[in-house]
mmCIF file of C-alpha atoms in Angstrom:
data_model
loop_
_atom_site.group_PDB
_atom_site.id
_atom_site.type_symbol
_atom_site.label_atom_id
_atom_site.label_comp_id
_atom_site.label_asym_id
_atom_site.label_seq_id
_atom_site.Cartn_x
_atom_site.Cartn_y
_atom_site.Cartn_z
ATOM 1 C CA UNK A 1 3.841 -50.649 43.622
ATOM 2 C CA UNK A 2 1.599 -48.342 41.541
ATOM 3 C CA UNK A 3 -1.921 -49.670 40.492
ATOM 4 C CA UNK A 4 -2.274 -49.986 36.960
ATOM 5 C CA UNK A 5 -5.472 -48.174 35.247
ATOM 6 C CA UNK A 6 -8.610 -50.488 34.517
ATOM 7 C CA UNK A 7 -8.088 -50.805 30.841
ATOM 8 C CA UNK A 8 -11.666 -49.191 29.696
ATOM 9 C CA UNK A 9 -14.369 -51.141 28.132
ATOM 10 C CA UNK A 10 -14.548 -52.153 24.251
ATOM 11 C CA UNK A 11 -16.374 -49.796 21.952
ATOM 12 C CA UNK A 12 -19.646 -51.919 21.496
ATOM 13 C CA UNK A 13 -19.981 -52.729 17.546
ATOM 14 C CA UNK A 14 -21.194 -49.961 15.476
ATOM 15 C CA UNK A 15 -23.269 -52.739 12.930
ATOM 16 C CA UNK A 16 -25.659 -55.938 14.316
ATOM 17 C CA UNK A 17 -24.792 -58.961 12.587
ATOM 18 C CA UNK A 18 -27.930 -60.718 11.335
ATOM 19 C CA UNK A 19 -29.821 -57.429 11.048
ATOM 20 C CA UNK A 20 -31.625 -57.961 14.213
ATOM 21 C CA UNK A 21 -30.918 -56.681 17.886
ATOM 22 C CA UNK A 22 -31.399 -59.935 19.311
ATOM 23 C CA UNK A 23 -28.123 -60.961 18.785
ATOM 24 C CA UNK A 24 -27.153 -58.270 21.528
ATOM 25 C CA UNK A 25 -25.655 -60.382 24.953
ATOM 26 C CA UNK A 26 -28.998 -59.257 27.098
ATOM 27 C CA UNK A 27 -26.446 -57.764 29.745
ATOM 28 C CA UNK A 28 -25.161 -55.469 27.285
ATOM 29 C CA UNK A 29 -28.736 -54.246 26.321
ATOM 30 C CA UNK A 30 -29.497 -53.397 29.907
ATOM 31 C CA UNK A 31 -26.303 -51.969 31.002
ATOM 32 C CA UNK A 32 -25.017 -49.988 27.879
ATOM 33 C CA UNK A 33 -28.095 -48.982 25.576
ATOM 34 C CA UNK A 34 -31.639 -49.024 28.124
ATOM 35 C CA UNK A 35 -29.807 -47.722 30.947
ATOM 36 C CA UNK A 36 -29.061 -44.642 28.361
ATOM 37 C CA UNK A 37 -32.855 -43.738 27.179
ATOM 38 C CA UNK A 38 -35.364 -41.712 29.093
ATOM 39 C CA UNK A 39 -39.160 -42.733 29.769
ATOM 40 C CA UNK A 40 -41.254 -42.440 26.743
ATOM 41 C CA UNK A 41 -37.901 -44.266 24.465
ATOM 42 C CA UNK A 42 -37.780 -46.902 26.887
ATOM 43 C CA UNK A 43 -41.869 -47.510 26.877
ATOM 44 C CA UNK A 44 -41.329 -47.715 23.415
ATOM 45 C CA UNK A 45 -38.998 -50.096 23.017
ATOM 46 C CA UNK A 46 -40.552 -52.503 25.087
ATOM 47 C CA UNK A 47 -43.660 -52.569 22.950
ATOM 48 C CA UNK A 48 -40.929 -53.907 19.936
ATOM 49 C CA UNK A 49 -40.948 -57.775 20.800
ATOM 50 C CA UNK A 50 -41.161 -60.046 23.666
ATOM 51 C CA UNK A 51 -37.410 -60.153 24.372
ATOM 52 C CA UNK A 52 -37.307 -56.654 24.426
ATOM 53 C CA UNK A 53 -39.768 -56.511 26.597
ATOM 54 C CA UNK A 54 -38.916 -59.007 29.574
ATOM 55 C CA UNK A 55 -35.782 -56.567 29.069
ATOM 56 C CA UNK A 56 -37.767 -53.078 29.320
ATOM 57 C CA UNK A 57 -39.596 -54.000 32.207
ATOM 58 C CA UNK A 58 -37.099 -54.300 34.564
ATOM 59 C CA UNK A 59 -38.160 -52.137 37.851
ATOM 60 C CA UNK A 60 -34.554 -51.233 38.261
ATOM 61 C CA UNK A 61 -34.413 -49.272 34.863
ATOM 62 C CA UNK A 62 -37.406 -46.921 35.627
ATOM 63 C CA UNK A 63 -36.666 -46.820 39.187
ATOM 64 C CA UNK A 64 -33.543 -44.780 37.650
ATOM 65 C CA UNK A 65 -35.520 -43.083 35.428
ATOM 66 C CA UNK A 66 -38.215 -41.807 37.763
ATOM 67 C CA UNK A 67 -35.577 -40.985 40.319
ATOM 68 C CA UNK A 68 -33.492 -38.924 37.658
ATOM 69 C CA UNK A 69 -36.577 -37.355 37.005
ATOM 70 C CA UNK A 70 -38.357 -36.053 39.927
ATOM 71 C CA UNK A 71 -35.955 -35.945 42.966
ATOM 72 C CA UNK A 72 -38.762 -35.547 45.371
ATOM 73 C CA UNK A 73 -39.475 -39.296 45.136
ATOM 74 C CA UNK A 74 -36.627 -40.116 46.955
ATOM 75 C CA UNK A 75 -38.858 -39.465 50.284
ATOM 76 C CA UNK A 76 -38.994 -42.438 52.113
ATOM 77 C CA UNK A 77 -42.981 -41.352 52.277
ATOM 78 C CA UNK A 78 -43.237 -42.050 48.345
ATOM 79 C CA UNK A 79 -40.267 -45.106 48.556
ATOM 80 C CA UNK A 80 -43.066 -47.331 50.260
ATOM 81 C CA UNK A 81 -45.872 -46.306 48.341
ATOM 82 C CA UNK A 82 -44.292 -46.776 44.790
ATOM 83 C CA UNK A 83 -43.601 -50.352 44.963
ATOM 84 C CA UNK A 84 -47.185 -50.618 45.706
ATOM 85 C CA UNK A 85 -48.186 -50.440 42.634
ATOM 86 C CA UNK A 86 -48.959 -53.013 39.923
ATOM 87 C CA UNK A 87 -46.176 -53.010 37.926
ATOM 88 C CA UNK A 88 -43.794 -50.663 40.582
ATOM 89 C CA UNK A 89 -41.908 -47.486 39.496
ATOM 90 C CA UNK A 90 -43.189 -48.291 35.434
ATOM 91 C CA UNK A 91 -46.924 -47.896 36.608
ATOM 92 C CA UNK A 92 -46.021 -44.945 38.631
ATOM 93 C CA UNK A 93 -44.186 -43.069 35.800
ATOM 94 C CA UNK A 94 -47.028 -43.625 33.289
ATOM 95 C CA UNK A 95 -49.589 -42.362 35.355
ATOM 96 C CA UNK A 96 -47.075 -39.176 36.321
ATOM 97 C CA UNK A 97 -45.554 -38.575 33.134
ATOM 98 C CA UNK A 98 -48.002 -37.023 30.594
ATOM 99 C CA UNK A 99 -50.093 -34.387 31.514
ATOM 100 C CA UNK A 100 -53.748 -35.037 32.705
ATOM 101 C CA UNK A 101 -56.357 -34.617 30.145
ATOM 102 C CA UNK A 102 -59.996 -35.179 31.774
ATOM 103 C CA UNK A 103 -62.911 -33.588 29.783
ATOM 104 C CA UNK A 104 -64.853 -35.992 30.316
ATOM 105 C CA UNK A 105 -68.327 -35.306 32.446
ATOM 106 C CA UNK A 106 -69.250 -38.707 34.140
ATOM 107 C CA UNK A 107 -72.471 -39.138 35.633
ATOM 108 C CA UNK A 108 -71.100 -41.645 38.562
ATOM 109 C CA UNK A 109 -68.212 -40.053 40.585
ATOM 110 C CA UNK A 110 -66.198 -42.741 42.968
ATOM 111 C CA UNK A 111 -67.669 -43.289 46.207
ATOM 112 C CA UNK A 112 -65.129 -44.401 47.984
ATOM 113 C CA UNK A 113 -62.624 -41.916 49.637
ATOM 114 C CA UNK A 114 -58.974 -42.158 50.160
ATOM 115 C CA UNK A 115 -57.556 -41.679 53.923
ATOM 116 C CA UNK A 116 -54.831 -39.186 52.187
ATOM 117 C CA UNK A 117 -53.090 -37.594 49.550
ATOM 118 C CA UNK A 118 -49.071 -37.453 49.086
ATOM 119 C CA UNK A 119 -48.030 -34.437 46.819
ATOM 120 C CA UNK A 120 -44.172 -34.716 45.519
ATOM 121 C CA UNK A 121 -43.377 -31.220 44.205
ATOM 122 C CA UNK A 122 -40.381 -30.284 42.600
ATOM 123 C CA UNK A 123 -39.637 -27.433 40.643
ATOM 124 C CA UNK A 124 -37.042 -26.705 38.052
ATOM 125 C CA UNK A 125 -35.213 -23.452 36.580
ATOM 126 C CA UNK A 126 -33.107 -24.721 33.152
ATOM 127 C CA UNK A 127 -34.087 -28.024 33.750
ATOM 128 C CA UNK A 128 -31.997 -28.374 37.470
ATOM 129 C CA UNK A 129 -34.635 -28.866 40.552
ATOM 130 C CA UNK A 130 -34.091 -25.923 42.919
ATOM 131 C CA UNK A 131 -37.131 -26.670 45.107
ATOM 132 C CA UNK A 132 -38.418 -30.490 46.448
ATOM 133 C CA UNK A 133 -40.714 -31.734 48.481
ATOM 134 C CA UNK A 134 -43.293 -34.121 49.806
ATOM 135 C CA UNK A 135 -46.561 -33.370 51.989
ATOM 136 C CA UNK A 136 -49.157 -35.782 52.750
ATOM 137 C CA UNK A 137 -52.865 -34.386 53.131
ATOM 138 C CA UNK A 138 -55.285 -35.855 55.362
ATOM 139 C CA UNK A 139 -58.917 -36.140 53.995
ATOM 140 C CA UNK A 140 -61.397 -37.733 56.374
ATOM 141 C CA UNK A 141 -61.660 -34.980 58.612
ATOM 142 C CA UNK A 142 -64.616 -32.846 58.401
ATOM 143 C CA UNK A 143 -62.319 -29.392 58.650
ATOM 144 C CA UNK A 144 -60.528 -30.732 55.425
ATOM 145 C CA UNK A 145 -64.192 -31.302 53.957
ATOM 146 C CA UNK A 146 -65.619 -28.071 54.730
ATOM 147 C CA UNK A 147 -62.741 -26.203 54.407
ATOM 148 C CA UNK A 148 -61.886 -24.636 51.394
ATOM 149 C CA UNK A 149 -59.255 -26.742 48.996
ATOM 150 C CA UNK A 150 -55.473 -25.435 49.651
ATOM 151 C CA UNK A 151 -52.274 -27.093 49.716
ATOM 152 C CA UNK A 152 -49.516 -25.183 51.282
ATOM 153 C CA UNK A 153 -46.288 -26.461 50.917
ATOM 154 C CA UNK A 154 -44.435 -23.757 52.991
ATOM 155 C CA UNK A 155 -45.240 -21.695 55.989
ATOM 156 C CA UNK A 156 -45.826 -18.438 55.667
ATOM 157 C CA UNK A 157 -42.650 -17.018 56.506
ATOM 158 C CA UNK A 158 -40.801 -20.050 55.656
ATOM 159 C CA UNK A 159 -38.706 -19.855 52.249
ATOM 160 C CA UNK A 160 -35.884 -22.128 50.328
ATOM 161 C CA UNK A 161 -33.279 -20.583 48.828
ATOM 162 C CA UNK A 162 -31.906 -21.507 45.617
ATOM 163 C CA UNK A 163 -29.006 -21.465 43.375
ATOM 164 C CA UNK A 164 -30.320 -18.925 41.017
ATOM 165 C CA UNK A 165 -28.449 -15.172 41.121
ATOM 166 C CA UNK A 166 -30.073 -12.210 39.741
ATOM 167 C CA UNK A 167 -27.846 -10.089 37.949
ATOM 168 C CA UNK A 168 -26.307 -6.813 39.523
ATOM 169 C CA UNK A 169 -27.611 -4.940 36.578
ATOM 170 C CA UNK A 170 -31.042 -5.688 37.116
ATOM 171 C CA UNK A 171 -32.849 -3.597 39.554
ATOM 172 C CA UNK A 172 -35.621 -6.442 40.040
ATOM 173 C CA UNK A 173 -36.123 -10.224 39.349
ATOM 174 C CA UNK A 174 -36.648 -10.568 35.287
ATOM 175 C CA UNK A 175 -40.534 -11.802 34.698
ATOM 176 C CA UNK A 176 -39.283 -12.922 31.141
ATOM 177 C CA UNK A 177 -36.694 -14.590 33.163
ATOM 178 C CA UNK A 178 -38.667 -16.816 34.947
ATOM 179 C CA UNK A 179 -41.018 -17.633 32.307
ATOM 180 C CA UNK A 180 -38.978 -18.731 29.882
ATOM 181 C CA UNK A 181 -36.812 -21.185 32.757
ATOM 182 C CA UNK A 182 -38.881 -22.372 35.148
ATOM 183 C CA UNK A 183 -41.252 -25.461 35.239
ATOM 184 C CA UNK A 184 -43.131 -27.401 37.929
ATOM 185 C CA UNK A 185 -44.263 -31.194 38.550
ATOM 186 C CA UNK A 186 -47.108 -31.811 41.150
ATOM 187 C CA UNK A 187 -47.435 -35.564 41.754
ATOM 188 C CA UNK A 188 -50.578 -36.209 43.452
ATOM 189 C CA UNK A 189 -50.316 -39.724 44.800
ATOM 190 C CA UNK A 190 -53.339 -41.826 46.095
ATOM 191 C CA UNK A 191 -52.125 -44.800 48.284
ATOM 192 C CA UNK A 192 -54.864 -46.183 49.039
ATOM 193 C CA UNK A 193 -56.465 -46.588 45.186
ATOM 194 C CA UNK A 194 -52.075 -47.049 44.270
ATOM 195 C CA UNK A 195 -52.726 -44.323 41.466
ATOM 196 C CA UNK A 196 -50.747 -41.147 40.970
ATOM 197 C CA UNK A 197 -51.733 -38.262 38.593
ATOM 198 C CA UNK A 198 -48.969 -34.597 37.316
ATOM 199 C CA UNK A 199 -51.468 -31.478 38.047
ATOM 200 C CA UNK A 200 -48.894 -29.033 36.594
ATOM 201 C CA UNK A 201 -49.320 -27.868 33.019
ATOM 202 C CA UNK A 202 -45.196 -28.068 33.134
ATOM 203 C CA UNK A 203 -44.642 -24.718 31.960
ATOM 204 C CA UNK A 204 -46.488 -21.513 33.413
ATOM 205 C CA UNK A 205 -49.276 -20.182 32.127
ATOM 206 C CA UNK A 206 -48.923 -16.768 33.535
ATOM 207 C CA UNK A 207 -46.245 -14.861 35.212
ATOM 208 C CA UNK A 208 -46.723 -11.576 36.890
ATOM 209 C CA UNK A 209 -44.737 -9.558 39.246
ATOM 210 C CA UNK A 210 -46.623 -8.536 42.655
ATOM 211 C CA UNK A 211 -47.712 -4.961 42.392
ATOM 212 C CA UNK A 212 -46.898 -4.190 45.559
ATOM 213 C CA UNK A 213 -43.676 -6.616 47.568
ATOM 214 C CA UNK A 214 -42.492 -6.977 43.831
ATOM 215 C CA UNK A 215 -42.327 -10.705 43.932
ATOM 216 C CA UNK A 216 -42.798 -12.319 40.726
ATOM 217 C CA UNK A 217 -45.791 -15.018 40.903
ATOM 218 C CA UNK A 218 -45.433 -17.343 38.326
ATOM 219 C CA UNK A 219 -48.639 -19.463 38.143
ATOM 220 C CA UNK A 220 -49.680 -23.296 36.548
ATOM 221 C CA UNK A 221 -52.447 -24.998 35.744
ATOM 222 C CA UNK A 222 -54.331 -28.156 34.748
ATOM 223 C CA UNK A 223 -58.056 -28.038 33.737
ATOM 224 C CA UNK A 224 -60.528 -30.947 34.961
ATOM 225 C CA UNK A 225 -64.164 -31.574 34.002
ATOM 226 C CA UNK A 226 -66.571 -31.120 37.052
ATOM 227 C CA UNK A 227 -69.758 -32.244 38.102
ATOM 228 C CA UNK A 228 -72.034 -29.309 35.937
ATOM 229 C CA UNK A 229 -73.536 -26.375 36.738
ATOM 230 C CA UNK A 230 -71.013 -23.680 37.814
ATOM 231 C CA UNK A 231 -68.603 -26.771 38.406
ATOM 232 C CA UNK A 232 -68.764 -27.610 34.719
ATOM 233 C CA UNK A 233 -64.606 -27.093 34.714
ATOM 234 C CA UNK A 234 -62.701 -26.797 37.490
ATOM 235 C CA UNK A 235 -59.280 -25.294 37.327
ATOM 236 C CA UNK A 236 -56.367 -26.736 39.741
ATOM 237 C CA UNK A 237 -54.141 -24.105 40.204
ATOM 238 C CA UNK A 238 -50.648 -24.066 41.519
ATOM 239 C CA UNK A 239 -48.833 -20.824 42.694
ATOM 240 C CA UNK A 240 -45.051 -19.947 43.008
ATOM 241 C CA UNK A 241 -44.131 -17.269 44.549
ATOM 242 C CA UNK A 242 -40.404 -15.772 44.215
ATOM 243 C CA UNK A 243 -38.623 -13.469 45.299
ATOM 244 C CA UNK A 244 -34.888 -12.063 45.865
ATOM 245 C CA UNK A 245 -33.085 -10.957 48.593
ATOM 246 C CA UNK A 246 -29.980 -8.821 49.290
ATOM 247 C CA UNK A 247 -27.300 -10.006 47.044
ATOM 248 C CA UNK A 248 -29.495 -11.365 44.345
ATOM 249 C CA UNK A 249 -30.103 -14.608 45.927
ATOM 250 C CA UNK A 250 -33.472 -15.628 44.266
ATOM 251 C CA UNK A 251 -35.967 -17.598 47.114
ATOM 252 C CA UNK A 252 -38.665 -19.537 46.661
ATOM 253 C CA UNK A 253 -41.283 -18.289 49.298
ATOM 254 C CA UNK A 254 -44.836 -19.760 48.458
ATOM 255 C CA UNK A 255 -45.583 -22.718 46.945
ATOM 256 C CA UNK A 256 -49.286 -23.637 46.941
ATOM 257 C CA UNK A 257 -52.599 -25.380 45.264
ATOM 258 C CA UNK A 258 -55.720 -24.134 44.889
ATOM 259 C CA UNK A 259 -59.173 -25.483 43.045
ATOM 260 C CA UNK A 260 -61.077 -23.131 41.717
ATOM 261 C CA UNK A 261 -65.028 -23.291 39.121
ATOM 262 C CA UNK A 262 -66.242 -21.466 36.637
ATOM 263 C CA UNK A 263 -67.315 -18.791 38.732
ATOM 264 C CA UNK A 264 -64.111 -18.490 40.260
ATOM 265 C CA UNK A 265 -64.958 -19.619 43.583
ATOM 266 C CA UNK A 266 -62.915 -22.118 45.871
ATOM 267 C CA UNK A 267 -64.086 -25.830 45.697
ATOM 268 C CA UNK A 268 -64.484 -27.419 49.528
ATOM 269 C CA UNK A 269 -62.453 -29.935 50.593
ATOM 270 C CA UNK A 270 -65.051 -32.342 49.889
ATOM 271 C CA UNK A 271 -65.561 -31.001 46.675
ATOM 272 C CA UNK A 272 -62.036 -31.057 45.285
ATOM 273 C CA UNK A 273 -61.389 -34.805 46.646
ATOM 274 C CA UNK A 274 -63.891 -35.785 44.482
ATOM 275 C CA UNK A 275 -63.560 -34.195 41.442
ATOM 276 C CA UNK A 276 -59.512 -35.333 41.678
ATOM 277 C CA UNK A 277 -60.636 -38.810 42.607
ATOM 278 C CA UNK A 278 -62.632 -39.040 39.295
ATOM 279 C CA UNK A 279 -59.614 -37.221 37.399
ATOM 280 C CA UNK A 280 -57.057 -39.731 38.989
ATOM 281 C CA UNK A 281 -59.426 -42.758 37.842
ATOM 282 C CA UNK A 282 -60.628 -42.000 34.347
ATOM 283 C CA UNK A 283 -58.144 -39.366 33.254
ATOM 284 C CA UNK A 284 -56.646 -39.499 29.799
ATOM 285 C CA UNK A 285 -52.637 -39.735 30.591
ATOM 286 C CA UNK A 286 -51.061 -37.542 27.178
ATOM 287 C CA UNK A 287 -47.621 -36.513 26.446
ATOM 288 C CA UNK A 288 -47.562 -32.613 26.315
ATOM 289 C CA UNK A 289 -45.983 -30.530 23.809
ATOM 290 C CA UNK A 290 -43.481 -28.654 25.341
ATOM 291 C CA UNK A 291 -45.523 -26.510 27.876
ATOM 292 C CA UNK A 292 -47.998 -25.005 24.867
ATOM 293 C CA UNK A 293 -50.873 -27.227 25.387
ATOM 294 C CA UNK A 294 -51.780 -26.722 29.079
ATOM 295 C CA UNK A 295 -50.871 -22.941 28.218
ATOM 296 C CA UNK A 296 -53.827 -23.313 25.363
ATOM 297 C CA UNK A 297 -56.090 -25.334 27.940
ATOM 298 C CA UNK A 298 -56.454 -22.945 30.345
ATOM 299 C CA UNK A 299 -56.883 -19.631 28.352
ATOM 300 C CA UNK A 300 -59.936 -21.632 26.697
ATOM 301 C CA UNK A 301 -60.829 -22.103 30.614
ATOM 302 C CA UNK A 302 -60.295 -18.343 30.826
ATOM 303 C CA UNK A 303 -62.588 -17.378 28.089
ATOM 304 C CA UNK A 304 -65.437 -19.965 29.141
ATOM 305 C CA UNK A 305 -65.499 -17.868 32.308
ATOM 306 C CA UNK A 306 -65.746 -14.636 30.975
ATOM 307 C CA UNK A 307 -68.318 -15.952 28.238
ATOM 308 C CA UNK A 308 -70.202 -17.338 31.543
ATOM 309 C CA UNK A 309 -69.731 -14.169 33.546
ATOM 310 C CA UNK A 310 -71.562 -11.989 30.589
ATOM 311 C CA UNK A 311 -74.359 -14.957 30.316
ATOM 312 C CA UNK A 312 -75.153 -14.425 34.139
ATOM 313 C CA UNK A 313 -74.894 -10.750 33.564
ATOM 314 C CA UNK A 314 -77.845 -10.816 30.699
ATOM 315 C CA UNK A 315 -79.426 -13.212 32.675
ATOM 316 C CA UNK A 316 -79.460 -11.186 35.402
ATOM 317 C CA UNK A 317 -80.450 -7.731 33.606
ATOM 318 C CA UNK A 318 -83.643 -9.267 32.181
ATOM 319 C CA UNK A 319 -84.586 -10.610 35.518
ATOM 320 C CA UNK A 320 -84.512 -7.254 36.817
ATOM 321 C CA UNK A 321 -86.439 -5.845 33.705
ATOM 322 C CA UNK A 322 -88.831 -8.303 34.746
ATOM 323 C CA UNK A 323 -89.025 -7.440 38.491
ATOM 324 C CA UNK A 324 -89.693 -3.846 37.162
ATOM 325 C CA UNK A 325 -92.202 -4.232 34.301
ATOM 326 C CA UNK A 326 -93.887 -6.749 37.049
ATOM 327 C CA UNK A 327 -94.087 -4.278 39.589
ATOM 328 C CA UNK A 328 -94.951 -1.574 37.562
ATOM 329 C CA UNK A 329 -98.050 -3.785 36.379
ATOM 330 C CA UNK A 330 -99.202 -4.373 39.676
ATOM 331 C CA UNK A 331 -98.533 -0.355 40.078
ATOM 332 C CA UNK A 332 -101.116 0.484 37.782
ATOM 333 C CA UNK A 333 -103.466 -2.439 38.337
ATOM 334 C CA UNK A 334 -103.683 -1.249 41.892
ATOM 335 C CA UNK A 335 -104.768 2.477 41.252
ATOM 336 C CA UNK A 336 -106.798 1.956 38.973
ATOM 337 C CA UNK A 337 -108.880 -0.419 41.143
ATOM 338 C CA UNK A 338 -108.409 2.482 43.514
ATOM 339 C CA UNK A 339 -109.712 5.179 41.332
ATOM 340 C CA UNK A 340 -112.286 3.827 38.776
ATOM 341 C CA UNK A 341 -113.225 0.182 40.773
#
């Protein structure tokens, strides 16, 4: 006997009698029309009325959603810290979502310090993840304190390849390529304070081929307030580093994080945990327009620096005018003392 076909489901009405929503079964809200919207629609929609609410909220929903989103959450690492949080994966994808804005210079930093950090990393070309992965950072030990702030997420001769094929025709991997296609998530997650935070500015800020392997290092960044002083912003940089092989096979060979001041020196360990604690805690969660924004962010970063850099240099100069005319004073004072005292 031959199965018959499961006859498929009725359209669902194209009007709402009543002119209200409500008279939707619940069951078909959830399973045909929230099931279909992404994060910011569905955070929306519960902020429309009670019922849709209780309806919104539903863990399952953005468990799907945050899933869908950033792959690298499926770690069982990040599976027992999400539900953690106070209201599960919907706490965990508004704090990861939008990108970070803290400008904000607080007098009071926290003083309490979390055992560890949990990055999820994943990183997309045309919107399909080619690259994911989780790596938890230990933080009490003085060598991570004193050491300078770096997060390496592969070894250095370790690589993933991806699905991505140069073409024949090109003699190297496109920079313009790359830029316009690729984007990044960095999920730092604190387990201890149950608060996450995105340090990527999702779309690069600079891309630039290696003068001398030829590997194209496409860079991202997200710009914190510091403590003052030469910490007065502190850039957190994230570098990827790719590269092809024989064939055309593009590879992913370096992907790492880096904090950096004004002055362009690395933060400590000590330095950076606190500075990202304070971020985590008081930083303004935004939705980001398409990439531009963090872009904009850090080339004002880029041009307080060099505005900083000639400061120090004047500074500098008429310090050593000073020295000289000083010197020269005491020159003079002293022979003629010698000669006519």
């Amino acid at each position: 006997m031959v199965a018959l076909p499961t006859p498929p489901p009725p359209p669902l009405p194209t009007t709402i009698q009543g002119g209200t929503i409500s008279t939707l079964h619940p069951d078909i809200l959830q399973t045909h029309i929230l099931t279909l919207l992404d994060g910011p629609t569905l955070g929306a929609t519960a902020c429309a009325s009670s019922e849709l609410h209780a309806l919104s909220t539903e863990d399952k929903l953005w468990q799907k959603i945050c899933t869908s989103t950033w792959p690298s959450i499926n770690d069982p690492i990040v599976r027992s810290i999400i539900p953690t949080f106070p209201s599960g994966h919907r706490s965990f994808f508004s704090d990861s979502y939008p990108l970070l804005h803290h400008n904000h210079h607080s007098s009071s930093f926290p003083t309490t310090s979390t055992e560890c950090f949990v990055s999820a990393v994943d990183i997309y070309y045309k919107n399909v993840p080619i690259f994911s992965k989780v790596e938890t950072t230990e933080t009490l030990s003085d060598w991570f304190k004193s050491s300078p702030f770096r997060l390496d997420l592969l070894e250095p001769k370790e690589f993933v390849q991806t699905w991505i094929q140069n073409q024949p025709s090109e003699k190297e991997l496109p920079v313009e390529q790359l830029e316009e296609n690729i984007t990044l998530s960095w999920i730092l997650i604190d387990p201890k304070g149950r608060r996450a935070m995105n340090l990527s500015s999702e779309r690069p800020v600079s891309v630039q081929r290696h003068w001398l392997t030829g590997e194209v290092v496409v860079k991202f960044s997200t710009i914190m307030a510091g403590d003052g002083g030469e910490k007065e912003y502190v850039e957190c940089g994230v570098m990827v580093c790719c590269g092809e092989k024989e064939g055309g096979e593009v590879e992913v060979r370096e992907v790492s994080m880096v904090m950096e001041d004004m002055e362009g020196k690395n933060l400590t360990g000590k330095d950076g945990l606190v500075i990202l604690q304070e971020a985590m805690e008081r930083g303004e969660r935004r939705k980001g327009k398409g990439g531009k924004e963090g872009k904009g962010r850090y080339e004002e970063f880029v041009e307080r620096k060099k505005e900083r850099k000639e400061r120090m240099k004047k500074l500098e100069k008429a310090l050593d005018m000073a020295c000289i005319a000083t010197g020269i004073a005491v020159f003079v004072s002293f022979w003629t003392f010698i000669l006519f005292g």
